[in-house]
Amino acid sequence: MTASISPEVRALMRPAAAALEPYDPAFKPTRINLSANENTYPMPPAVRTAIDAALAATPTNRYPVALSDELRSAIAEWHGVSADRVIVGNGGDELLFNLFLAFGGPARPLVTCPPTFSVYALYAGLVDTPVTSVERDHDTYELDVDAVVEAARTANLVIVTTPNNPTGGLFPHEGIARVCEACPGIVLADEAYIEFGGEGASCEGLLDTYDNLAVLHTMSKAFQMAGVRLGYVLADPSVVAALAAVRQPYSVNVLSQAAALVGVRMRDEFAPSIARIVSERSRLAAGLDRLAPLGVRTWPSAANFLLVRLPNAAQVRARLRDECSILVRDFSSTPGLADCLRVTVGTPEENDEVVAAITSILSEA
Ligand code: PMP
């Protein structure tokens, strides 16, 4: 448990920081954890063995190579770009923070499309960045691409999240291209979940055309390394240099660099579990859609989670946790997401359990 900030300490804080509370991931140990869009599949044994060997061979007495040259080159080769177009960070979160440090601030507006990943507004607030919200439709969660393009014309930073967290849909490539053309600033495509979107889902092909586009990826989801904390951005060398200028010099530790390098080199080993998650996503959606007579609704997802609306969502989520030891994320108090929960796609057994538990709770009434 984190203590709360005392009034005396709060009075010492910068106003933008004093408006905040410590981040609460609403985590509680449970038997089944489908709350943070982690990958609940076991690590392929060959990858785990190779990571263990790499960690054992990594000295810890020296500072890391600042920009993680070896890892950076391996990522560059993977994506068919030069190494100066890649920057790694301590999770995608650090790179998002650095993006705001470099390109945000007063009079440098950000455009986002809520409901979306809450971290953008948090970081924007921390560095006093004005936010222009182009809301998604609150029934379909579809984007108004024309409105995003219009808003982009006066933005210093636009974030398009594809697939979007927590609503699950992709941002069309032609829309991203139009936003890049309209925006005088930087456009970040946050593709944290892109590997679950299928062949051709990534917009990284647009990097050749638009030098103001940056694409964020992470090893946390498809590559089962949320605990390693390794994300990367692909962008024009000059944008990469700007992100390098504001970063903490040694933010990615040697053990994370070593583990992620193995993950990148052995990336094909993860294909079976990615395919499994994609097929389980359909099965989970079908299982939940069968509960439509009980008031359950889902939306199409290209990610490793589903947004689910159901009656009394906050209460159902608490009962899933307390009576069934199943943790899912409650979004019911987020504007535009009334009665919505987000359920990460788990293993077949986990998915069956979550459907059975929701069925039994909703059937009681
Ligand atoms: N972007 C989105 C949309 C996310 O949902 C997340 C993780 N929750 C991230 C970025 C950052 O992921 P990480 O820091 O684990 O790389």
Tab-separated table of C-alpha atoms and ligand atoms in Angstrom, residues 23 36-37 89-94 96 116-117 119-120 161-165 190-193 216-221 225-226 229-232 305 342, ligand 1:
chain	number	residue	atom	x	y	z
A	23	TYR	CA	-0.601	5.286	-9.740
A	36	ALA	CA	-3.351	-5.674	-17.217
A	37	ASN	CA	-3.262	-7.042	-20.783
A	89	GLY	CA	13.125	2.644	-23.380
A	90	ASN	CA	12.272	1.252	-19.972
A	91	GLY	CA	8.924	0.032	-21.262
A	92	GLY	CA	6.836	1.930	-23.765
A	93	ASP	CA	5.770	4.066	-20.814
A	94	GLU	CA	9.199	5.678	-20.545
A	96	LEU	CA	5.759	8.079	-23.934
A	116	THR	CA	-7.990	5.725	-24.689
A	117	PHE	CA	-4.860	4.882	-22.679
A	119	VAL	CA	-1.252	7.564	-19.379
A	120	TYR	CA	-1.308	10.135	-22.221
A	161	THR	CA	-3.528	4.291	-30.558
A	162	THR	CA	-3.839	1.288	-32.796
A	163	PRO	CA	-5.260	-1.021	-31.578
A	164	ASN	CA	-6.809	1.343	-29.065
A	165	ASN	CA	-6.714	0.512	-25.360
A	190	ASP	CA	1.043	3.665	-30.294
A	191	GLU	CA	1.098	0.070	-31.524
A	192	ALA	CA	1.630	-1.658	-28.174
A	193	TYR	CA	-0.772	-4.469	-29.194
A	216	LEU	CA	5.792	2.739	-30.534
A	217	HIS	CA	6.128	-1.009	-29.927
A	218	THR	CA	6.707	-3.012	-26.771
A	219	MET	CA	8.037	-6.411	-25.743
A	220	SER	CA	5.442	-6.443	-22.913
A	221	LYS	CA	2.492	-8.018	-24.677
A	225	MET	CA	8.084	-9.516	-21.220
A	226	ALA	CA	5.960	-7.023	-19.285
A	229	ARG	CA	10.279	-3.315	-19.224
A	230	LEU	CA	11.400	-2.855	-22.793
A	231	GLY	CA	9.694	-0.746	-25.416
A	232	TYR	CA	11.004	0.916	-28.571
A	305	PHE	CA	-8.247	-7.899	-24.675
A	342	ARG	CA	-11.747	-4.850	-19.905
B	1	PMP	N1	0.603	1.891	-24.909
B	1	PMP	C1	-0.541	1.279	-24.597
B	1	PMP	C2	-1.755	1.578	-25.409
B	1	PMP	C3	-0.592	0.389	-23.518
B	1	PMP	O1	-1.753	-0.182	-23.187
B	1	PMP	C4	0.583	0.123	-22.785
B	1	PMP	C5	0.587	-0.837	-21.628
B	1	PMP	N2	-0.463	-0.874	-20.816
B	1	PMP	C6	1.745	0.799	-23.157
B	1	PMP	C7	1.721	1.660	-24.231
B	1	PMP	C8	3.036	0.667	-22.415
B	1	PMP	O2	3.451	-0.623	-22.237
B	1	PMP	P1	4.869	-0.963	-21.602
B	1	PMP	O3	5.294	0.197	-20.771
B	1	PMP	O4	4.650	-2.203	-20.817
B	1	PMP	O5	5.785	-1.170	-22.772
